[in-house]
PDB file of C-alpha atoms in Angstrom:
ATOM      1  CA  PHE A  12      68.118 -41.942  67.723  1.00 54.00           C
ATOM      2  CA  GLY A  13      70.451 -39.272  66.411  1.00 67.00           C
ATOM      3  CA  GLU A  14      70.782 -35.755  67.778  1.00 73.00           C
ATOM      4  CA  CYS A  15      71.710 -32.865  65.526  1.00 74.00           C
ATOM      5  CA  LEU A  16      74.538 -30.850  67.060  1.00 77.00           C
ATOM      6  CA  TRP A  17      74.847 -28.329  64.241  1.00 79.00           C
ATOM      7  CA  SER A  18      75.454 -24.785  65.463  1.00 80.00           C
ATOM      8  CA  PRO A  19      75.308 -21.596  63.380  1.00 78.00           C
ATOM      9  CA  GLY A  20      78.285 -20.142  65.233  1.00 84.00           C
ATOM     10  CA  VAL A  21      79.804 -19.106  68.531  1.00 86.00           C
ATOM     11  CA  PHE A  22      80.002 -15.659  70.095  1.00 87.00           C
ATOM     12  CA  ARG A  23      82.799 -14.864  72.510  1.00 88.00           C
ATOM     13  CA  MET A  24      83.493 -11.648  74.395  1.00 88.00           C
ATOM     14  CA  PRO A  25      85.463 -10.728  77.516  1.00 88.00           C
ATOM     15  CA  LEU A  26      83.386  -9.808  80.566  1.00 89.00           C
ATOM     16  CA  SER A  27      84.402  -7.366  83.242  1.00 89.00           C
ATOM     17  CA  ALA A  28      82.875  -6.608  86.624  1.00 88.00           C
ATOM     18  CA  ALA A  29      83.890  -2.999  86.167  1.00 90.00           C
ATOM     19  CA  SER A  30      81.657  -2.233  83.186  1.00 89.00           C
ATOM     20  CA  PRO A  31      78.494  -3.669  81.594  1.00 86.00           C
ATOM     21  CA  THR A  32      78.602  -5.596  78.335  1.00 86.00           C
ATOM     22  CA  GLU A  33      75.628  -5.590  75.981  1.00 84.00           C
ATOM     23  CA  PHE A  34      74.969  -8.201  73.310  1.00 83.00           C
ATOM     24  CA  SER A  35      72.103  -7.603  70.862  1.00 81.00           C
ATOM     25  CA  ILE A  36      70.821  -9.494  67.844  1.00 78.00           C
ATOM     26  CA  ALA A  37      68.362  -7.995  65.358  1.00 70.00           C
ATOM     27  CA  PHE A  38      66.344 -10.279  63.086  1.00 66.00           C
ATOM     28  CA  ALA A  39      64.874  -9.270  59.745  1.00 60.00           C
ATOM     29  CA  LEU A  40      64.165 -10.718  56.333  1.00 59.00           C
ATOM     30  CA  ALA A  41      67.435 -10.543  54.363  1.00 56.00           C
ATOM     31  CA  PRO A  42      68.620  -7.281  55.951  1.00 53.00           C
ATOM     32  CA  ASP A  43      71.278  -5.236  54.229  1.00 60.00           C
ATOM     33  CA  GLU A  44      72.509  -4.082  57.634  1.00 61.00           C
ATOM     34  CA  PRO A  45      71.144  -5.032  61.076  1.00 52.00           C
ATOM     35  CA  ASP A  46      69.385  -2.141  62.760  1.00 56.00           C
ATOM     36  CA  ALA A  47      70.978  -1.972  66.194  1.00 55.00           C
ATOM     37  CA  SER A  48      68.596   0.806  67.238  1.00 57.00           C
ATOM     38  CA  LEU A  49      65.818  -1.781  67.537  1.00 52.00           C
ATOM     39  CA  ALA A  50      67.338  -2.872  70.837  1.00 53.00           C
ATOM     40  CA  THR A  51      67.026   0.540  72.483  1.00 57.00           C
ATOM     41  CA  GLY A  52      64.411   3.250  72.778  1.00 57.00           C
ATOM     42  CA  THR A  53      61.541   0.851  72.082  1.00 62.00           C
ATOM     43  CA  PRO A  54      58.002   1.261  73.442  1.00 69.00           C
ATOM     44  CA  ARG A  55      58.696  -1.727  75.712  1.00 69.00           C
ATOM     45  CA  GLU A  56      61.772  -0.002  77.106  1.00 72.00           C
ATOM     46  CA  ALA A  57      59.723   3.079  77.924  1.00 74.00           C
ATOM     47  CA  HIS A  58      56.983   0.890  79.398  1.00 72.00           C
ATOM     48  CA  LEU A  59      59.435  -0.935  81.672  1.00 74.00           C
ATOM     49  CA  GLN A  60      60.976   2.317  82.820  1.00 73.00           C
ATOM     50  CA  ARG A  61      57.540   3.608  83.825  1.00 73.00           C
ATOM     51  CA  CYS A  62      56.889   0.388  85.755  1.00 73.00           C
ATOM     52  CA  VAL A  63      60.198   0.693  87.573  1.00 71.00           C
ATOM     53  CA  GLN A  64      59.580   4.317  88.522  1.00 69.00           C
ATOM     54  CA  GLY A  65      56.018   3.514  89.550  1.00 63.00           C
ATOM     55  CA  ALA A  66      57.142   0.846  91.978  1.00 63.00           C
ATOM     56  CA  LEU A  67      59.773   2.216  94.343  1.00 62.00           C
ATOM     57  CA  PRO A  68      61.634   5.102  92.678  1.00 64.00           C
ATOM     58  CA  ALA A  69      64.297   5.151  95.368  1.00 66.00           C
ATOM     59  CA  HIS A  70      65.296   1.607  94.467  1.00 68.00           C
ATOM     60  CA  ALA A  71      64.408   1.709  90.773  1.00 66.00           C
ATOM     61  CA  GLN A  72      67.615   0.353  89.286  1.00 71.00           C
ATOM     62  CA  LEU A  73      68.015  -2.281  91.982  1.00 76.00           C
ATOM     63  CA  LEU A  74      64.495  -3.593  91.340  1.00 75.00           C
ATOM     64  CA  ARG A  75      64.545  -3.298  87.571  1.00 78.00           C
ATOM     65  CA  PRO A  76      65.654  -6.909  86.830  1.00 83.00           C
ATOM     66  CA  LEU A  77      62.821  -8.235  88.994  1.00 83.00           C
ATOM     67  CA  ILE A  78      60.230  -5.928  87.444  1.00 82.00           C
ATOM     68  CA  GLU A  79      61.381  -6.785  83.916  1.00 82.00           C
ATOM     69  CA  ALA A  80      61.115 -10.500  84.688  1.00 85.00           C
ATOM     70  CA  ALA A  81      57.662 -10.055  86.212  1.00 86.00           C
ATOM     71  CA  ASP A  82      56.444  -8.085  83.201  1.00 87.00           C
ATOM     72  CA  ASP A  83      56.989 -11.089  80.929  1.00 88.00           C
ATOM     73  CA  PHE A  84      54.139 -12.903  82.674  1.00 93.00           C
ATOM     74  CA  LEU A  85      51.573 -10.094  82.283  1.00 92.00           C
ATOM     75  CA  VAL A  86      49.446 -10.609  79.179  1.00 91.00           C
ATOM     76  CA  THR A  87      45.959  -9.864  77.925  1.00 91.00           C
ATOM     77  CA  ARG A  88      42.881 -12.014  77.433  1.00 91.00           C
ATOM     78  CA  LYS A  89      39.936 -10.946  75.282  1.00 89.00           C
ATOM     79  CA  VAL A  90      36.753 -10.930  77.369  1.00 90.00           C
ATOM     80  CA  ALA A  91      33.488  -9.908  75.701  1.00 85.00           C
ATOM     81  CA  GLY A  92      35.412  -7.905  73.108  1.00 87.00           C
ATOM     82  CA  ARG A  93      37.645  -6.171  75.681  1.00 90.00           C
ATOM     83  CA  GLU A  94      41.379  -6.692  76.130  1.00 92.00           C
ATOM     84  CA  LEU A  95      41.779  -7.322  79.859  1.00 94.00           C
ATOM     85  CA  MET A  96      44.880  -8.219  81.844  1.00 94.00           C
ATOM     86  CA  THR A  97      45.796 -11.628  83.185  1.00 95.00           C
ATOM     87  CA  ILE A  98      48.910 -13.494  84.323  1.00 95.00           C
ATOM     88  CA  VAL A  99      50.492 -16.438  82.537  1.00 93.00           C
ATOM     89  CA  ALA A 100      51.371 -19.190  85.006  1.00 91.00           C
ATOM     90  CA  GLY A 101      54.552 -20.207  83.197  1.00 87.00           C
ATOM     91  CA  TYR A 102      56.297 -20.652  79.881  1.00 85.00           C
ATOM     92  CA  PRO A 103      56.273 -22.370  77.457  1.00 78.00           C
ATOM     93  CA  TRP A 104      52.942 -24.148  77.805  1.00 79.00           C
ATOM     94  CA  PHE A 105      50.938 -22.779  80.764  1.00 85.00           C
ATOM     95  CA  ALA A 106      48.120 -20.325  80.197  1.00 87.00           C
ATOM     96  CA  ASP A 107      46.560 -18.273  83.008  1.00 92.00           C
ATOM     97  CA  TRP A 108      45.578 -20.277  86.085  1.00 95.00           C
ATOM     98  CA  GLY A 109      43.250 -18.833  88.714  1.00 96.00           C
ATOM     99  CA  ARG A 110      45.252 -19.831  91.777  1.00 97.00           C
ATOM    100  CA  ASP A 111      48.614 -18.699  90.366  1.00 96.00           C
ATOM    101  CA  THR A 112      47.161 -15.426  89.133  1.00 97.00           C
ATOM    102  CA  MET A 113      45.535 -14.445  92.405  1.00 98.00           C
ATOM    103  CA  ILE A 114      48.520 -15.391  94.565  1.00 97.00           C
ATOM    104  CA  SER A 115      50.916 -13.390  92.388  1.00 96.00           C
ATOM    105  CA  LEU A 116      48.636 -10.409  91.631  1.00 97.00           C
ATOM    106  CA  PRO A 117      49.671  -8.282  94.657  1.00 95.00           C
ATOM    107  CA  GLY A 118      53.374  -8.637  93.879  1.00 92.00           C
ATOM    108  CA  LEU A 119      53.221  -8.340  90.100  1.00 92.00           C
ATOM    109  CA  PHE A 120      50.674  -5.527  89.893  1.00 92.00           C
ATOM    110  CA  LEU A 121      50.226  -3.698  93.188  1.00 91.00           C
ATOM    111  CA  THR A 122      53.828  -3.564  94.371  1.00 86.00           C
ATOM    112  CA  THR A 123      54.839  -2.211  90.970  1.00 83.00           C
ATOM    113  CA  GLY A 124      52.165   0.483  91.063  1.00 84.00           C
ATOM    114  CA  ARG A 125      50.079  -0.986  88.252  1.00 89.00           C
ATOM    115  CA  ILE A 126      46.754  -0.425  89.993  1.00 93.00           C
ATOM    116  CA  ALA A 127      44.546  -0.095  86.906  1.00 93.00           C
ATOM    117  CA  GLU A 128      45.989  -3.271  85.426  1.00 94.00           C
ATOM    118  CA  ALA A 129      45.373  -5.109  88.696  1.00 96.00           C
ATOM    119  CA  ARG A 130      41.714  -4.139  88.448  1.00 97.00           C
ATOM    120  CA  SER A 131      41.635  -5.287  84.845  1.00 96.00           C
ATOM    121  CA  CYS A 132      42.990  -8.680  85.890  1.00 97.00           C
ATOM    122  CA  LEU A 133      40.356  -9.028  88.601  1.00 98.00           C
ATOM    123  CA  GLU A 134      37.699  -8.128  86.030  1.00 97.00           C
ATOM    124  CA  THR A 135      38.989 -10.876  83.741  1.00 96.00           C
ATOM    125  CA  PHE A 136      38.269 -13.586  86.286  1.00 97.00           C
ATOM    126  CA  ALA A 137      35.101 -11.918  87.558  1.00 97.00           C
ATOM    127  CA  ALA A 138      33.679 -12.314  84.055  1.00 96.00           C
ATOM    128  CA  PHE A 139      34.043 -16.091  84.341  1.00 96.00           C
ATOM    129  CA  VAL A 140      32.604 -16.627  87.828  1.00 97.00           C
ATOM    130  CA  SER A 141      30.282 -19.625  87.639  1.00 97.00           C
ATOM    131  CA  GLU A 142      28.395 -21.212  90.521  1.00 97.00           C
ATOM    132  CA  GLY A 143      30.494 -19.153  92.911  1.00 97.00           C
ATOM    133  CA  MET A 144      33.861 -20.181  91.428  1.00 98.00           C
ATOM    134  CA  ILE A 145      36.548 -18.567  89.297  1.00 98.00           C
ATOM    135  CA  PRO A 146      38.291 -20.827  86.779  1.00 96.00           C
ATOM    136  CA  ASN A 147      41.162 -23.058  87.748  1.00 95.00           C
ATOM    137  CA  ARG A 148      42.573 -22.626  84.259  1.00 93.00           C
ATOM    138  CA  PHE A 149      41.739 -21.910  80.635  1.00 90.00           C
ATOM    139  CA  ASP A 150      42.485 -24.093  77.630  1.00 85.00           C
ATOM    140  CA  ASP A 151      45.343 -22.545  75.680  1.00 76.00           C
ATOM    141  CA  ASP A 152      43.637 -22.885  72.292  1.00 77.00           C
ATOM    142  CA  GLU A 153      41.474 -20.287  70.528  1.00 74.00           C
ATOM    143  CA  ASP A 154      38.320 -21.307  72.390  1.00 79.00           C
ATOM    144  CA  GLY A 155      39.953 -20.806  75.808  1.00 83.00           C
ATOM    145  CA  LYS A 156      37.406 -22.966  77.616  1.00 90.00           C
ATOM    146  CA  ALA A 157      37.329 -22.391  81.376  1.00 93.00           C
ATOM    147  CA  HIS A 158      37.769 -25.289  83.825  1.00 94.00           C
ATOM    148  CA  TYR A 159      36.695 -24.981  87.465  1.00 96.00           C
ATOM    149  CA  ASN A 160      38.403 -27.865  89.254  1.00 94.00           C
ATOM    150  CA  THR A 161      39.941 -25.943  92.149  1.00 95.00           C
ATOM    151  CA  VAL A 162      38.854 -25.516  95.750  1.00 96.00           C
ATOM    152  CA  ASP A 163      41.019 -22.528  96.656  1.00 96.00           C
ATOM    153  CA  ALA A 164      41.397 -20.243  93.598  1.00 97.00           C
ATOM    154  CA  SER A 165      38.137 -18.454  94.396  1.00 98.00           C
ATOM    155  CA  LEU A 166      39.276 -17.858  97.977  1.00 98.00           C
ATOM    156  CA  TRP A 167      42.544 -16.429  96.664  1.00 98.00           C
ATOM    157  CA  TYR A 168      40.420 -14.132  94.489  1.00 98.00           C
ATOM    158  CA  LEU A 169      38.835 -12.683  97.617  1.00 98.00           C
ATOM    159  CA  GLU A 170      42.261 -12.051  99.135  1.00 98.00           C
ATOM    160  CA  ALA A 171      43.587 -10.480  95.925  1.00 98.00           C
ATOM    161  CA  LEU A 172      40.506  -8.244  95.810  1.00 98.00           C
ATOM    162  CA  ARG A 173      41.122  -7.187  99.422  1.00 98.00           C
ATOM    163  CA  CYS A 174      44.724  -6.294  98.568  1.00 97.00           C
ATOM    164  CA  TYR A 175      43.566  -4.323  95.527  1.00 97.00           C
ATOM    165  CA  ALA A 176      40.956  -2.372  97.489  1.00 97.00           C
ATOM    166  CA  GLU A 177      43.535  -1.523 100.156  1.00 97.00           C
ATOM    167  CA  ALA A 178      46.193  -0.449  97.643  1.00 95.00           C
ATOM    168  CA  SER A 179      43.858   1.535  95.383  1.00 96.00           C
ATOM    169  CA  GLY A 180      41.578   3.071  97.986  1.00 96.00           C
ATOM    170  CA  GLU A 181      38.651   2.323  95.677  1.00 96.00           C
ATOM    171  CA  LYS A 182      35.289   2.001  97.395  1.00 94.00           C
ATOM    172  CA  LEU A 183      33.836  -1.022  95.632  1.00 93.00           C
ATOM    173  CA  GLN A 184      30.240  -0.582  94.518  1.00 93.00           C
ATOM    174  CA  ALA A 185      27.692  -3.195  95.553  1.00 89.00           C
ATOM    175  CA  ASP A 186      26.479  -3.522  91.966  1.00 90.00           C
ATOM    176  CA  GLY A 187      29.972  -3.398  90.471  1.00 96.00           C
ATOM    177  CA  VAL A 188      31.579  -6.352  88.735  1.00 96.00           C
ATOM    178  CA  LEU A 189      34.251  -6.941  91.382  1.00 97.00           C
ATOM    179  CA  LEU A 190      32.085  -6.907  94.490  1.00 97.00           C
ATOM    180  CA  ARG A 191      29.384  -8.856  92.680  1.00 97.00           C
ATOM    181  CA  ALA A 192      31.944 -11.565  91.904  1.00 98.00           C
ATOM    182  CA  ALA A 193      33.026 -11.650  95.553  1.00 98.00           C
ATOM    183  CA  THR A 194      29.415 -11.918  96.705  1.00 97.00           C
ATOM    184  CA  ASP A 195      28.765 -14.773  94.276  1.00 98.00           C
ATOM    185  CA  ILE A 196      31.842 -16.632  95.555  1.00 98.00           C
ATOM    186  CA  ILE A 197      30.824 -16.320  99.195  1.00 97.00           C
ATOM    187  CA  ALA A 198      27.261 -17.387  98.385  1.00 97.00           C
ATOM    188  CA  GLY A 199      28.482 -20.324  96.307  1.00 97.00           C
ATOM    189  CA  TYR A 200      30.731 -21.654  99.042  1.00 98.00           C
ATOM    190  CA  THR A 201      28.023 -21.138 101.665  1.00 97.00           C
ATOM    191  CA  ARG A 202      25.325 -23.083  99.836  1.00 96.00           C
ATOM    192  CA  GLY A 203      27.709 -25.531  98.150  1.00 97.00           C
ATOM    193  CA  THR A 204      28.986 -25.741  94.592  1.00 97.00           C
ATOM    194  CA  ARG A 205      30.833 -28.088  92.212  1.00 95.00           C
ATOM    195  CA  TYR A 206      32.910 -31.037  93.418  1.00 94.00           C
ATOM    196  CA  GLY A 207      31.329 -31.041  96.867  1.00 94.00           C
ATOM    197  CA  ILE A 208      32.909 -27.700  97.729  1.00 96.00           C
ATOM    198  CA  CYS A 209      31.068 -26.058 100.619  1.00 96.00           C
ATOM    199  CA  VAL A 210      31.408 -24.542 104.062  1.00 96.00           C
ATOM    200  CA  ASP A 211      30.837 -27.168 106.728  1.00 95.00           C
ATOM    201  CA  PRO A 212      28.163 -25.685 109.022  1.00 92.00           C
ATOM    202  CA  ALA A 213      29.556 -27.662 111.946  1.00 94.00           C
ATOM    203  CA  ASP A 214      32.890 -25.842 112.101  1.00 95.00           C
ATOM    204  CA  GLY A 215      32.861 -23.172 109.360  1.00 94.00           C
ATOM    205  CA  LEU A 216      35.728 -24.804 107.451  1.00 96.00           C
ATOM    206  CA  VAL A 217      35.667 -25.499 103.710  1.00 96.00           C
ATOM    207  CA  THR A 218      35.301 -29.124 102.704  1.00 93.00           C
ATOM    208  CA  ALA A 219      35.647 -30.443  99.166  1.00 93.00           C
ATOM    209  CA  GLY A 220      36.246 -33.304  96.828  1.00 88.00           C
ATOM    210  CA  ASP A 221      36.116 -37.055  96.793  1.00 83.00           C
ATOM    211  CA  ALA A 222      38.320 -39.942  95.691  1.00 83.00           C
ATOM    212  CA  GLN A 223      37.980 -38.958  92.024  1.00 85.00           C
ATOM    213  CA  THR A 224      38.738 -35.217  92.167  1.00 88.00           C
ATOM    214  CA  GLN A 225      41.950 -33.197  92.250  1.00 88.00           C
ATOM    215  CA  LEU A 226      41.205 -29.739  93.602  1.00 93.00           C
ATOM    216  CA  THR A 227      44.346 -28.521  95.390  1.00 90.00           C
ATOM    217  CA  TRP A 228      47.663 -27.182  94.133  1.00 84.00           C
ATOM    218  CA  MET A 229      49.172 -30.653  94.654  1.00 82.00           C
ATOM    219  CA  ASP A 230      46.652 -32.233  92.244  1.00 72.00           C
ATOM    220  CA  ALA A 231      46.333 -34.945  94.878  1.00 72.00           C
ATOM    221  CA  LEU A 232      43.397 -37.327  95.058  1.00 71.00           C
ATOM    222  CA  ARG A 233      41.574 -37.365  98.374  1.00 62.00           C
TER     223      ARG A 233
END
């Protein structure tokens, strides 16, 4: 085994706590001169500034690094021809996972004032409710097949929906996509669904799985 240690170069600059230092690189096909303006005044810059101001204006600059980092995980998924929001579980190889998305939705969307996008994300998973369950994950290829091997993602959906309704003040319609998804989840868990997931009538607790299934965040066999 041989490792290539070739490096195109080294950049060195003095850093000072008294003033910020900015380092930008612009890429292009055989540029005559790099366009430094590409690093500033971009649509993304304006978008991030709106997010910061929409969160907690009084603490905008303090929160900006956190909001910028959070924004990197907010992406879109095409659902029935519509571009809807979702949350990537991690880079470089995770797509959107139901549990991760619903746990992080209040912080990434609602705290930052992105109410409409929060609704869009809830609609994304509502579109894939099957037998009272939202997907555990999607394949990260073009087909994006949904997999449902999770006992708790659908319950986290209900909590994320509650947080959204509280933050937005929206009165959810009985025949609307969000409340219909919630109703399907509750009905599915009550009557029983995949992988032995059901509400135990003896104590009202959710029971699930067997020795061959991995349904929790630990991916542990029962």
